[in-house]
PDB file of C-alpha atoms and ligand atoms in Angstrom:
ATOM      1  CA  MET A   1     -94.395 -70.999-178.513  1.00  0.00           C
ATOM      2  CA  THR A   2     -96.819 -73.280-180.400  1.00  0.00           C
ATOM      3  CA  THR A   3     -95.209 -74.096-183.708  1.00  0.00           C
ATOM      4  CA  ALA A   4     -97.438 -73.948-186.791  1.00  0.00           C
ATOM      5  CA  THR A   5     -97.339 -77.002-189.067  1.00  0.00           C
ATOM      6  CA  THR A   6     -97.932 -75.182-192.366  1.00  0.00           C
ATOM      7  CA  LEU A   7     -97.725 -71.655-193.750  1.00  0.00           C
ATOM      8  CA  ARG A   8    -101.053 -69.932-194.318  1.00  0.00           C
ATOM      9  CA  SER A   9    -100.075 -68.309-197.606  1.00  0.00           C
ATOM     10  CA  ARG A  10     -98.769 -70.101-200.696  1.00  0.00           C
ATOM     11  CA  HIS A  11     -96.404 -67.143-201.273  1.00  0.00           C
ATOM     12  CA  LEU A  12     -93.611 -65.597-199.226  1.00  0.00           C
ATOM     13  CA  LEU A  13     -93.829 -61.946-200.198  1.00  0.00           C
ATOM     14  CA  GLY A  14     -92.744 -60.398-196.911  1.00  0.00           C
ATOM     15  CA  ILE A  15     -92.268 -60.879-193.179  1.00  0.00           C
ATOM     16  CA  THR A  16     -95.385 -58.665-192.830  1.00  0.00           C
ATOM     17  CA  GLU A  17     -97.547 -61.694-193.631  1.00  0.00           C
ATOM     18  CA  LEU A  18     -95.913 -64.096-191.163  1.00  0.00           C
ATOM     19  CA  ASP A  19     -97.003 -64.554-187.574  1.00  0.00           C
ATOM     20  CA  PRO A  20     -94.501 -65.637-184.876  1.00  0.00           C
ATOM     21  CA  GLU A  21     -95.584 -69.315-185.131  1.00  0.00           C
ATOM     22  CA  GLU A  22     -94.935 -69.331-188.882  1.00  0.00           C
ATOM     23  CA  ILE A  23     -91.535 -67.674-188.403  1.00  0.00           C
ATOM     24  CA  ASP A  24     -90.726 -70.332-185.820  1.00  0.00           C
ATOM     25  CA  LEU A  25     -91.848 -73.081-188.226  1.00  0.00           C
ATOM     26  CA  ILE A  26     -89.527 -71.792-190.987  1.00  0.00           C
ATOM     27  CA  LEU A  27     -86.589 -71.516-188.557  1.00  0.00           C
ATOM     28  CA  GLN A  28     -87.161 -75.004-187.098  1.00  0.00           C
ATOM     29  CA  THR A  29     -87.458 -76.439-190.615  1.00  0.00           C
ATOM     30  CA  ALA A  30     -84.242 -74.644-191.636  1.00  0.00           C
ATOM     31  CA  LEU A  31     -82.403 -76.181-188.674  1.00  0.00           C
ATOM     32  CA  ALA A  32     -83.521 -79.614-189.892  1.00  0.00           C
ATOM     33  CA  MET A  33     -82.489 -78.767-193.476  1.00  0.00           C
ATOM     34  CA  LYS A  34     -78.944 -77.944-192.324  1.00  0.00           C
ATOM     35  CA  GLU A  35     -78.379 -81.665-191.766  1.00  0.00           C
ATOM     36  CA  VAL A  36     -78.823 -82.341-195.498  1.00  0.00           C
ATOM     37  CA  GLY A  37     -75.776 -80.161-196.165  1.00  0.00           C
ATOM     38  CA  THR A  38     -73.595 -82.393-193.961  1.00  0.00           C
ATOM     39  CA  ARG A  39     -74.387 -85.615-195.883  1.00  0.00           C
ATOM     40  CA  PRO A  40     -71.933 -87.138-198.388  1.00  0.00           C
ATOM     41  CA  ILE A  41     -74.704 -86.831-201.014  1.00  0.00           C
ATOM     42  CA  LYS A  42     -76.346 -83.481-200.276  1.00  0.00           C
ATOM     43  CA  LYS A  43     -79.683 -84.147-201.918  1.00  0.00           C
ATOM     44  CA  VAL A  44     -83.237 -85.115-200.927  1.00  0.00           C
ATOM     45  CA  PRO A  45     -86.178 -85.790-203.292  1.00  0.00           C
ATOM     46  CA  THR A  46     -88.556 -83.264-201.685  1.00  0.00           C
ATOM     47  CA  LEU A  47     -89.085 -81.125-204.808  1.00  0.00           C
ATOM     48  CA  ARG A  48     -88.602 -83.850-207.431  1.00  0.00           C
ATOM     49  CA  GLY A  49     -90.803 -83.034-210.419  1.00  0.00           C
ATOM     50  CA  ARG A  50     -91.305 -79.411-209.304  1.00  0.00           C
ATOM     51  CA  THR A  51     -90.098 -76.553-211.511  1.00  0.00           C
ATOM     52  CA  VAL A  52     -88.601 -73.396-210.011  1.00  0.00           C
ATOM     53  CA  PHE A  53     -87.922 -70.230-212.021  1.00  0.00           C
ATOM     54  CA  ASN A  54     -85.352 -67.811-210.586  1.00  0.00           C
ATOM     55  CA  LEU A  55     -86.051 -64.345-211.976  1.00  0.00           C
ATOM     56  CA  PHE A  56     -83.347 -61.872-211.000  1.00  0.00           C
ATOM     57  CA  PHE A  57     -84.026 -58.411-212.408  1.00  0.00           C
ATOM     58  CA  GLU A  58     -81.344 -56.947-210.071  1.00  0.00           C
ATOM     59  CA  PRO A  59     -77.796 -58.196-209.423  1.00  0.00           C
ATOM     60  CA  SER A  60     -77.262 -60.795-206.704  1.00  0.00           C
ATOM     61  CA  THR A  61     -74.538 -63.185-205.604  1.00  0.00           C
ATOM     62  CA  ARG A  62     -75.637 -64.642-202.252  1.00  0.00           C
ATOM     63  CA  THR A  63     -79.411 -64.794-202.688  1.00  0.00           C
ATOM     64  CA  ARG A  64     -79.387 -66.144-206.209  1.00  0.00           C
ATOM     65  CA  MET A  65     -76.703 -68.779-205.650  1.00  0.00           C
ATOM     66  CA  SER A  66     -78.166 -69.955-202.355  1.00  0.00           C
ATOM     67  CA  PHE A  67     -81.662 -70.268-203.855  1.00  0.00           C
ATOM     68  CA  GLU A  68     -80.202 -72.272-206.753  1.00  0.00           C
ATOM     69  CA  LEU A  69     -78.253 -74.494-204.374  1.00  0.00           C
ATOM     70  CA  ALA A  70     -81.303 -74.961-202.140  1.00  0.00           C
ATOM     71  CA  GLU A  71     -83.402 -75.954-205.159  1.00  0.00           C
ATOM     72  CA  LYS A  72     -80.777 -78.443-206.349  1.00  0.00           C
ATOM     73  CA  ARG A  73     -80.473 -79.942-202.846  1.00  0.00           C
ATOM     74  CA  LEU A  74     -84.254 -80.469-202.902  1.00  0.00           C
ATOM     75  CA  SER A  75     -84.068 -82.052-206.425  1.00  0.00           C
ATOM     76  CA  ALA A  76     -86.155 -79.368-208.161  1.00  0.00           C
ATOM     77  CA  ASP A  77     -85.847 -78.581-211.878  1.00  0.00           C
ATOM     78  CA  THR A  78     -84.549 -75.019-211.991  1.00  0.00           C
ATOM     79  CA  LEU A  79     -84.276 -72.288-214.616  1.00  0.00           C
ATOM     80  CA  GLY A  80     -82.692 -68.887-214.216  1.00  0.00           C
ATOM     81  CA  MET A  81     -83.307 -65.534-215.883  1.00  0.00           C
ATOM     82  CA  THR A  82     -81.548 -62.204-215.467  1.00  0.00           C
ATOM     83  CA  THR A  83     -82.456 -58.868-217.015  1.00  0.00           C
ATOM     84  CA  ALA A  84     -79.351 -58.737-219.209  1.00  0.00           C
ATOM     85  CA  GLY A  85     -80.054 -62.087-220.878  1.00  0.00           C
ATOM     86  CA  SER A  86     -83.808 -61.625-221.335  1.00  0.00           C
ATOM     87  CA  SER A  87     -86.335 -59.754-223.493  1.00  0.00           C
ATOM     88  CA  VAL A  88     -86.704 -57.192-220.697  1.00  0.00           C
ATOM     89  CA  VAL A  89     -83.842 -55.324-222.410  1.00  0.00           C
ATOM     90  CA  LYS A  90     -86.045 -55.189-225.562  1.00  0.00           C
ATOM     91  CA  GLY A  91     -88.729 -53.395-223.560  1.00  0.00           C
ATOM     92  CA  GLU A  92     -90.993 -56.275-222.493  1.00  0.00           C
ATOM     93  CA  THR A  93     -93.165 -55.254-219.546  1.00  0.00           C
ATOM     94  CA  LEU A  94     -93.197 -57.068-216.225  1.00  0.00           C
ATOM     95  CA  ALA A  95     -96.808 -58.143-216.802  1.00  0.00           C
ATOM     96  CA  ASP A  96     -95.974 -59.616-220.227  1.00  0.00           C
ATOM     97  CA  THR A  97     -92.921 -61.385-218.791  1.00  0.00           C
ATOM     98  CA  ALA A  98     -95.207 -62.792-216.060  1.00  0.00           C
ATOM     99  CA  ARG A  99     -97.783 -64.036-218.589  1.00  0.00           C
ATOM    100  CA  THR A 100     -95.012 -65.628-220.678  1.00  0.00           C
ATOM    101  CA  ILE A 101     -93.648 -67.400-217.617  1.00  0.00           C
ATOM    102  CA  GLU A 102     -97.123 -68.474-216.532  1.00  0.00           C
ATOM    103  CA  ALA A 103     -97.592 -70.206-219.907  1.00  0.00           C
ATOM    104  CA  MET A 104     -94.698 -72.529-218.944  1.00  0.00           C
ATOM    105  CA  SER A 105     -96.432 -73.565-215.667  1.00  0.00           C
ATOM    106  CA  PRO A 106     -93.706 -73.190-213.040  1.00  0.00           C
ATOM    107  CA  ASP A 107     -94.496 -74.378-209.516  1.00  0.00           C
ATOM    108  CA  VAL A 108     -92.379 -71.726-207.774  1.00  0.00           C
ATOM    109  CA  ILE A 109     -91.104 -68.312-208.877  1.00  0.00           C
ATOM    110  CA  VAL A 110     -88.230 -66.737-206.957  1.00  0.00           C
ATOM    111  CA  MET A 111     -88.008 -63.080-207.830  1.00  0.00           C
ATOM    112  CA  ARG A 112     -85.740 -60.113-207.185  1.00  0.00           C
ATOM    113  CA  HIS A 113     -86.700 -56.750-208.643  1.00  0.00           C
ATOM    114  CA  ALA A 114     -85.732 -53.096-208.212  1.00  0.00           C
ATOM    115  CA  SER A 115     -89.402 -52.073-207.844  1.00  0.00           C
ATOM    116  CA  SER A 116     -91.134 -52.482-204.500  1.00  0.00           C
ATOM    117  CA  GLY A 117     -94.188 -54.696-204.982  1.00  0.00           C
ATOM    118  CA  ALA A 118     -93.045 -56.382-208.222  1.00  0.00           C
ATOM    119  CA  PRO A 119     -93.302 -59.929-206.709  1.00  0.00           C
ATOM    120  CA  HIS A 120     -96.824 -59.087-205.517  1.00  0.00           C
ATOM    121  CA  GLN A 121     -97.729 -58.157-209.093  1.00  0.00           C
ATOM    122  CA  ILE A 122     -96.347 -61.490-210.395  1.00  0.00           C
ATOM    123  CA  ALA A 123     -98.278 -63.357-207.679  1.00  0.00           C
ATOM    124  CA  LYS A 124    -101.533 -61.873-209.024  1.00  0.00           C
ATOM    125  CA  ILE A 125    -100.813 -63.084-212.578  1.00  0.00           C
ATOM    126  CA  CYS A 126     -99.153 -66.470-211.990  1.00  0.00           C
ATOM    127  CA  ARG A 127    -100.525 -69.567-210.246  1.00  0.00           C
ATOM    128  CA  ALA A 128     -97.072 -70.490-208.899  1.00  0.00           C
ATOM    129  CA  SER A 129     -95.916 -69.828-205.353  1.00  0.00           C
ATOM    130  CA  VAL A 130     -93.920 -66.591-205.431  1.00  0.00           C
ATOM    131  CA  ILE A 131     -90.943 -65.983-203.144  1.00  0.00           C
ATOM    132  CA  ASN A 132     -89.711 -62.421-202.781  1.00  0.00           C
ATOM    133  CA  ALA A 133     -85.902 -62.436-203.075  1.00  0.00           C
ATOM    134  CA  GLY A 134     -85.735 -58.662-202.472  1.00  0.00           C
ATOM    135  CA  ASP A 135     -88.030 -55.995-203.942  1.00  0.00           C
ATOM    136  CA  GLY A 136     -86.742 -52.437-204.166  1.00  0.00           C
ATOM    137  CA  MET A 137     -86.617 -50.783-200.749  1.00  0.00           C
ATOM    138  CA  HIS A 138     -89.523 -52.872-199.439  1.00  0.00           C
ATOM    139  CA  GLU A 139     -88.683 -56.369-198.108  1.00  0.00           C
ATOM    140  CA  HIS A 140     -86.119 -59.168-198.267  1.00  0.00           C
ATOM    141  CA  PRO A 141     -87.852 -61.821-196.157  1.00  0.00           C
ATOM    142  CA  THR A 142     -85.443 -64.737-196.601  1.00  0.00           C
ATOM    143  CA  GLN A 143     -82.546 -62.451-195.554  1.00  0.00           C
ATOM    144  CA  ALA A 144     -84.289 -61.631-192.263  1.00  0.00           C
ATOM    145  CA  LEU A 145     -85.047 -65.320-191.721  1.00  0.00           C
ATOM    146  CA  LEU A 146     -81.417 -66.364-192.269  1.00  0.00           C
ATOM    147  CA  ASP A 147     -80.301 -63.529-189.992  1.00  0.00           C
ATOM    148  CA  ALA A 148     -82.688 -64.779-187.289  1.00  0.00           C
ATOM    149  CA  LEU A 149     -81.410 -68.347-187.694  1.00  0.00           C
ATOM    150  CA  THR A 150     -77.833 -67.087-187.261  1.00  0.00           C
ATOM    151  CA  MET A 151     -78.780 -65.156-184.095  1.00  0.00           C
ATOM    152  CA  ILE A 152     -80.558 -68.184-182.623  1.00  0.00           C
ATOM    153  CA  GLU A 153     -77.562 -70.440-183.346  1.00  0.00           C
ATOM    154  CA  ARG A 154     -75.144 -67.983-181.738  1.00  0.00           C
ATOM    155  CA  LYS A 155     -77.294 -66.531-178.940  1.00  0.00           C
ATOM    156  CA  GLY A 156     -79.864 -69.262-178.317  1.00  0.00           C
ATOM    157  CA  ARG A 157     -82.835 -66.890-178.530  1.00  0.00           C
ATOM    158  CA  LEU A 158     -84.406 -63.861-180.183  1.00  0.00           C
ATOM    159  CA  LYS A 159     -86.599 -62.753-177.266  1.00  0.00           C
ATOM    160  CA  GLY A 160     -84.894 -59.992-175.289  1.00  0.00           C
ATOM    161  CA  LEU A 161     -81.870 -59.891-177.613  1.00  0.00           C
ATOM    162  CA  ARG A 162     -80.458 -56.370-178.034  1.00  0.00           C
ATOM    163  CA  VAL A 163     -79.906 -55.823-181.750  1.00  0.00           C
ATOM    164  CA  ALA A 164     -78.383 -52.653-183.227  1.00  0.00           C
ATOM    165  CA  ILE A 165     -78.980 -52.175-186.960  1.00  0.00           C
ATOM    166  CA  VAL A 166     -76.695 -49.502-188.360  1.00  0.00           C
ATOM    167  CA  GLY A 167     -76.167 -47.776-191.697  1.00  0.00           C
ATOM    168  CA  ASP A 168     -78.093 -46.713-194.772  1.00  0.00           C
ATOM    169  CA  LEU A 169     -81.526 -47.494-193.370  1.00  0.00           C
ATOM    170  CA  VAL A 170     -83.726 -45.548-195.748  1.00  0.00           C
ATOM    171  CA  HIS A 171     -82.773 -47.641-198.775  1.00  0.00           C
ATOM    172  CA  SER A 172     -82.725 -50.967-196.953  1.00  0.00           C
ATOM    173  CA  ARG A 173     -85.219 -53.777-197.492  1.00  0.00           C
ATOM    174  CA  VAL A 174     -83.051 -55.829-195.119  1.00  0.00           C
ATOM    175  CA  LEU A 175     -83.740 -53.309-192.327  1.00  0.00           C
ATOM    176  CA  ARG A 176     -87.482 -53.446-192.891  1.00  0.00           C
ATOM    177  CA  SER A 177     -87.707 -57.254-192.941  1.00  0.00           C
ATOM    178  CA  ASN A 178     -85.401 -57.569-189.926  1.00  0.00           C
ATOM    179  CA  VAL A 179     -87.318 -54.992-187.884  1.00  0.00           C
ATOM    180  CA  LEU A 180     -90.626 -56.727-188.669  1.00  0.00           C
ATOM    181  CA  LEU A 181     -89.242 -60.150-187.750  1.00  0.00           C
ATOM    182  CA  LEU A 182     -87.203 -59.191-184.683  1.00  0.00           C
ATOM    183  CA  THR A 183     -89.880 -57.039-183.036  1.00  0.00           C
ATOM    184  CA  ARG A 184     -92.455 -59.775-183.721  1.00  0.00           C
ATOM    185  CA  MET A 185     -90.182 -62.293-181.957  1.00  0.00           C
ATOM    186  CA  GLY A 186     -89.538 -60.061-178.919  1.00  0.00           C
ATOM    187  CA  ALA A 187     -86.049 -58.666-179.638  1.00  0.00           C
ATOM    188  CA  GLU A 188     -85.131 -55.071-178.702  1.00  0.00           C
ATOM    189  CA  VAL A 189     -84.104 -53.288-181.885  1.00  0.00           C
ATOM    190  CA  CYS A 190     -82.176 -50.023-182.133  1.00  0.00           C
ATOM    191  CA  ALA A 191     -81.878 -48.426-185.592  1.00  0.00           C
ATOM    192  CA  CYS A 192     -78.935 -46.085-186.145  1.00  0.00           C
ATOM    193  CA  GLY A 193     -77.777 -43.978-189.060  1.00  0.00           C
ATOM    194  CA  PRO A 194     -77.274 -40.409-190.228  1.00  0.00           C
ATOM    195  CA  ALA A 195     -80.468 -38.341-190.079  1.00  0.00           C
ATOM    196  CA  THR A 196     -80.538 -38.204-193.905  1.00  0.00           C
ATOM    197  CA  LEU A 197     -80.636 -42.009-194.085  1.00  0.00           C
ATOM    198  CA  LEU A 198     -83.372 -42.703-191.488  1.00  0.00           C
ATOM    199  CA  PRO A 199     -86.686 -43.861-192.952  1.00  0.00           C
ATOM    200  CA  PRO A 200     -89.532 -41.522-191.915  1.00  0.00           C
ATOM    201  CA  GLY A 201     -91.785 -43.127-189.285  1.00  0.00           C
ATOM    202  CA  ILE A 202     -89.396 -45.982-188.478  1.00  0.00           C
ATOM    203  CA  GLU A 203     -90.204 -45.548-184.741  1.00  0.00           C
ATOM    204  CA  SER A 204     -93.769 -46.684-185.452  1.00  0.00           C
ATOM    205  CA  LEU A 205     -92.382 -50.183-186.123  1.00  0.00           C
ATOM    206  CA  GLY A 206     -91.351 -50.437-182.456  1.00  0.00           C
ATOM    207  CA  VAL A 207     -87.640 -49.644-182.710  1.00  0.00           C
ATOM    208  CA  ARG A 208     -85.516 -47.134-180.825  1.00  0.00           C
ATOM    209  CA  VAL A 209     -83.843 -44.661-183.183  1.00  0.00           C
ATOM    210  CA  THR A 210     -80.510 -42.899-182.665  1.00  0.00           C
ATOM    211  CA  THR A 211     -77.979 -41.032-184.786  1.00  0.00           C
ATOM    212  CA  SER A 212     -75.120 -41.972-182.420  1.00  0.00           C
ATOM    213  CA  LEU A 213     -73.227 -45.172-183.209  1.00  0.00           C
ATOM    214  CA  ASP A 214     -71.823 -45.361-179.661  1.00  0.00           C
ATOM    215  CA  ASP A 215     -75.343 -45.116-178.247  1.00  0.00           C
ATOM    216  CA  ALA A 216     -76.599 -47.867-180.586  1.00  0.00           C
ATOM    217  CA  ILE A 217     -73.728 -50.247-179.803  1.00  0.00           C
ATOM    218  CA  ASP A 218     -73.821 -49.757-176.030  1.00  0.00           C
ATOM    219  CA  GLY A 219     -74.562 -53.208-174.547  1.00  0.00           C
ATOM    220  CA  ALA A 220     -75.698 -54.666-177.894  1.00  0.00           C
ATOM    221  CA  ASP A 221     -75.702 -58.476-178.292  1.00  0.00           C
ATOM    222  CA  VAL A 222     -75.832 -58.184-182.067  1.00  0.00           C
ATOM    223  CA  VAL A 223     -74.557 -55.393-184.322  1.00  0.00           C
ATOM    224  CA  MET A 224     -75.870 -55.628-187.870  1.00  0.00           C
ATOM    225  CA  MET A 225     -74.141 -53.300-190.314  1.00  0.00           C
ATOM    226  CA  LEU A 226     -75.952 -52.363-193.521  1.00  0.00           C
ATOM    227  CA  ARG A 227     -74.397 -51.386-196.814  1.00  0.00           C
ATOM    228  CA  VAL A 228     -74.319 -47.807-198.028  1.00  0.00           C
ATOM    229  CA  GLN A 229     -76.391 -48.258-201.214  1.00  0.00           C
ATOM    230  CA  HIS A 230     -74.753 -45.779-203.559  1.00  0.00           C
ATOM    231  CA  GLU A 231     -76.800 -47.160-206.472  1.00  0.00           C
ATOM    232  CA  ARG A 232     -80.076 -46.055-204.843  1.00  0.00           C
ATOM    233  CA  MET A 233     -78.814 -42.575-203.884  1.00  0.00           C
ATOM    234  CA  HIS A 234     -79.877 -39.816-206.218  1.00  0.00           C
ATOM    235  CA  GLY A 235     -79.257 -36.944-203.811  1.00  0.00           C
ATOM    236  CA  LEU A 236     -76.744 -35.620-201.325  1.00  0.00           C
ATOM    237  CA  PHE A 237     -77.326 -38.142-198.539  1.00  0.00           C
ATOM    238  CA  LEU A 238     -73.704 -38.239-197.348  1.00  0.00           C
ATOM    239  CA  PRO A 239     -71.076 -35.495-197.010  1.00  0.00           C
ATOM    240  CA  SER A 240     -68.201 -37.891-197.835  1.00  0.00           C
ATOM    241  CA  VAL A 241     -67.238 -41.547-197.438  1.00  0.00           C
ATOM    242  CA  ARG A 242     -64.435 -40.499-195.072  1.00  0.00           C
ATOM    243  CA  GLU A 243     -66.811 -38.645-192.785  1.00  0.00           C
ATOM    244  CA  TYR A 244     -69.336 -41.491-192.939  1.00  0.00           C
ATOM    245  CA  PHE A 245     -66.705 -44.007-191.808  1.00  0.00           C
ATOM    246  CA  ALA A 246     -65.562 -41.688-189.009  1.00  0.00           C
ATOM    247  CA  LEU A 247     -69.116 -41.377-187.660  1.00  0.00           C
ATOM    248  CA  PHE A 248     -70.774 -44.683-188.567  1.00  0.00           C
ATOM    249  CA  GLY A 249     -68.017 -47.110-189.594  1.00  0.00           C
ATOM    250  CA  LEU A 250     -67.688 -50.125-187.275  1.00  0.00           C
ATOM    251  CA  THR A 251     -64.169 -50.619-185.875  1.00  0.00           C
ATOM    252  CA  ALA A 252     -62.791 -52.928-183.160  1.00  0.00           C
ATOM    253  CA  ALA A 253     -62.379 -49.940-180.819  1.00  0.00           C
ATOM    254  CA  ARG A 254     -66.029 -48.950-181.175  1.00  0.00           C
ATOM    255  CA  LEU A 255     -67.166 -52.526-180.548  1.00  0.00           C
ATOM    256  CA  GLU A 256     -65.735 -52.352-177.002  1.00  0.00           C
ATOM    257  CA  ARG A 257     -68.996 -50.729-175.861  1.00  0.00           C
ATOM    258  CA  ALA A 258     -71.025 -53.775-176.961  1.00  0.00           C
ATOM    259  CA  ALA A 259     -71.740 -56.922-174.912  1.00  0.00           C
ATOM    260  CA  LYS A 260     -68.597 -59.027-174.374  1.00  0.00           C
ATOM    261  CA  ASP A 261     -69.883 -61.806-176.622  1.00  0.00           C
ATOM    262  CA  VAL A 262     -71.292 -59.494-179.305  1.00  0.00           C
ATOM    263  CA  ILE A 263     -71.664 -60.857-182.819  1.00  0.00           C
ATOM    264  CA  VAL A 264     -71.321 -58.712-185.939  1.00  0.00           C
ATOM    265  CA  MET A 265     -73.529 -59.325-188.960  1.00  0.00           C
ATOM    266  CA  HIS A 266     -73.722 -57.911-192.475  1.00  0.00           C
ATOM    267  CA  PRO A 267     -76.038 -59.128-195.251  1.00  0.00           C
ATOM    268  CA  GLY A 268     -73.396 -58.390-197.882  1.00  0.00           C
ATOM    269  CA  PRO A 269     -72.067 -57.235-200.190  1.00  0.00           C
ATOM    270  CA  MET A 270     -69.869 -55.141-197.880  1.00  0.00           C
ATOM    271  CA  ASN A 271     -68.221 -51.800-198.527  1.00  0.00           C
ATOM    272  CA  ARG A 272     -65.025 -52.320-196.530  1.00  0.00           C
ATOM    273  CA  GLY A 273     -63.765 -49.050-195.085  1.00  0.00           C
ATOM    274  CA  VAL A 274     -67.186 -47.416-195.524  1.00  0.00           C
ATOM    275  CA  GLU A 275     -69.623 -49.087-193.094  1.00  0.00           C
ATOM    276  CA  ILE A 276     -67.259 -51.716-191.679  1.00  0.00           C
ATOM    277  CA  ALA A 277     -63.505 -52.023-191.099  1.00  0.00           C
ATOM    278  CA  SER A 278     -61.794 -55.168-192.370  1.00  0.00           C
ATOM    279  CA  GLU A 279     -60.553 -55.918-188.822  1.00  0.00           C
ATOM    280  CA  VAL A 280     -64.213 -56.358-187.825  1.00  0.00           C
ATOM    281  CA  ALA A 281     -65.486 -58.031-191.014  1.00  0.00           C
ATOM    282  CA  ASP A 282     -62.747 -60.670-190.738  1.00  0.00           C
ATOM    283  CA  GLY A 283     -62.452 -60.627-186.924  1.00  0.00           C
ATOM    284  CA  PRO A 284     -63.649 -63.001-184.184  1.00  0.00           C
ATOM    285  CA  TRP A 285     -67.003 -61.189-183.794  1.00  0.00           C
ATOM    286  CA  SER A 286     -67.983 -61.717-187.413  1.00  0.00           C
ATOM    287  CA  VAL A 287     -70.686 -64.273-188.348  1.00  0.00           C
ATOM    288  CA  ILE A 288     -71.034 -62.942-191.879  1.00  0.00           C
ATOM    289  CA  LEU A 289     -70.141 -66.224-193.575  1.00  0.00           C
ATOM    290  CA  ASP A 290     -72.437 -68.146-191.189  1.00  0.00           C
ATOM    291  CA  GLN A 291     -75.225 -65.926-192.533  1.00  0.00           C
ATOM    292  CA  VAL A 292     -74.352 -67.029-196.081  1.00  0.00           C
ATOM    293  CA  ALA A 293     -74.338 -70.715-195.082  1.00  0.00           C
ATOM    294  CA  ASN A 294     -77.663 -70.341-193.258  1.00  0.00           C
ATOM    295  CA  GLY A 295     -79.150 -68.769-196.379  1.00  0.00           C
ATOM    296  CA  VAL A 296     -79.125 -72.161-198.092  1.00  0.00           C
ATOM    297  CA  ALA A 297     -80.944 -73.881-195.199  1.00  0.00           C
ATOM    298  CA  VAL A 298     -83.546 -71.123-194.856  1.00  0.00           C
ATOM    299  CA  ARG A 299     -84.278 -71.131-198.589  1.00  0.00           C
ATOM    300  CA  MET A 300     -84.575 -74.938-198.556  1.00  0.00           C
ATOM    301  CA  ALA A 301     -87.060 -74.610-195.683  1.00  0.00           C
ATOM    302  CA  VAL A 302     -89.171 -71.978-197.460  1.00  0.00           C
ATOM    303  CA  LEU A 303     -89.195 -73.959-200.737  1.00  0.00           C
ATOM    304  CA  TYR A 304     -90.166 -77.122-198.870  1.00  0.00           C
ATOM    305  CA  LEU A 305     -92.969 -75.441-196.916  1.00  0.00           C
ATOM    306  CA  LEU A 306     -94.406 -73.736-200.008  1.00  0.00           C
ATOM    307  CA  ALA A 307     -93.981 -76.461-202.608  1.00  0.00           C
ATOM    308  CA  GLY A 308     -92.860 -79.708-201.000  1.00  0.00           C
ATOM    309  CA  THR A 309     -94.787 -82.819-202.048  1.00  0.00           C
ATOM    310  CA  ASP A 310     -95.067 -83.882-198.389  1.00  0.00           C
ATOM    311  CA  GLY A 311     -96.284 -81.108-196.152  1.00  0.00           C
ATOM    312  CA  GLY A 312     -96.057 -78.108-198.452  1.00  0.00           C
ATOM    313  CA  HIS A 313     -98.878 -76.240-200.185  1.00  0.00           C
ATOM    314  CA  GLU A 314    -100.452 -78.306-202.945  1.00  0.00           C
TER     315      GLU A 314
HETATM  316  N1   CP B   1     -77.678 -60.184-199.002  1.00  0.00           N
HETATM  317  C1   CP B   1     -77.977 -60.159-200.322  1.00  0.00           C
HETATM  318  O1   CP B   1     -79.139 -60.038-200.716  1.00  0.00           O
HETATM  319  O2   CP B   1     -76.881 -60.302-201.119  1.00  0.00           O
HETATM  320  P1   CP B   1     -76.940 -60.413-202.725  1.00  0.00           P
HETATM  321  O3   CP B   1     -77.377 -59.070-203.246  1.00  0.00           O
HETATM  322  O4   CP B   1     -75.540 -60.772-203.142  1.00  0.00           O
HETATM  323  O5   CP B   1     -77.940 -61.462-203.062  1.00  0.00           O
END
């Protein structure tokens, strides 16, 4: 594959906008960024003098902390805002928050929001590069990129890799970004979940769909378990947690159908005993903490490519 040397857009709003060469560029850059984390002084001057605002309108542990760490490793000046500590609780609109932020001239805005499309709205108002850190049930592009980096490190490739993505698919931005990325890079994706949790039209994205966990796992190189998102459920999607675990919970016994060297992934946070048994989450198949570590490198790569003083968008 010919690797691109820059990203076409000054924003990262979704995997939708990236072509395979750009995905490859981000992943190659992330591999190079990993070296910075092994140095005694884990810092480079790439974003010195750049200001990054982290706007988290929804809770986050992994994404928020890894963006902050990535920014600090690149020497950026960073500010954080969450809903609870901001004037959003006084009723300020997203557009007014955006205009207020724009008046402070940030170079990069990292944004998580419960509404699909909120980062796109900010990108129309602000001059800064906007990075989508998860918007509603739409996309979580840096999650899919760190997942891809983890698969490449463990499996050496994405092309032809058999990936089963299992769980609460209808509410999952991680599913959508992963399907877009993996199919674009030539992986074979199987999506599995209860019929009530399958997004309508998911087959049109080029994935095989099944409601049988055994069928999904059969011969899989990668099994990615997704969280049951109780907070986004406002209907009777599941009969009971016990029944869900019996049908869709990943156990060591069920993993025997997968490829011998299968890896198990989960974006976190996990519901142990709901979508995944602790014996699997903490077992030899699990690369869940590798995913967290790779999140820092991927976010460094994206920040560098969008806002770096040497090679990024000016
Ligand atoms: N994977 C993920 O987005 O986790 P957080 O919600 O903790 O950021």
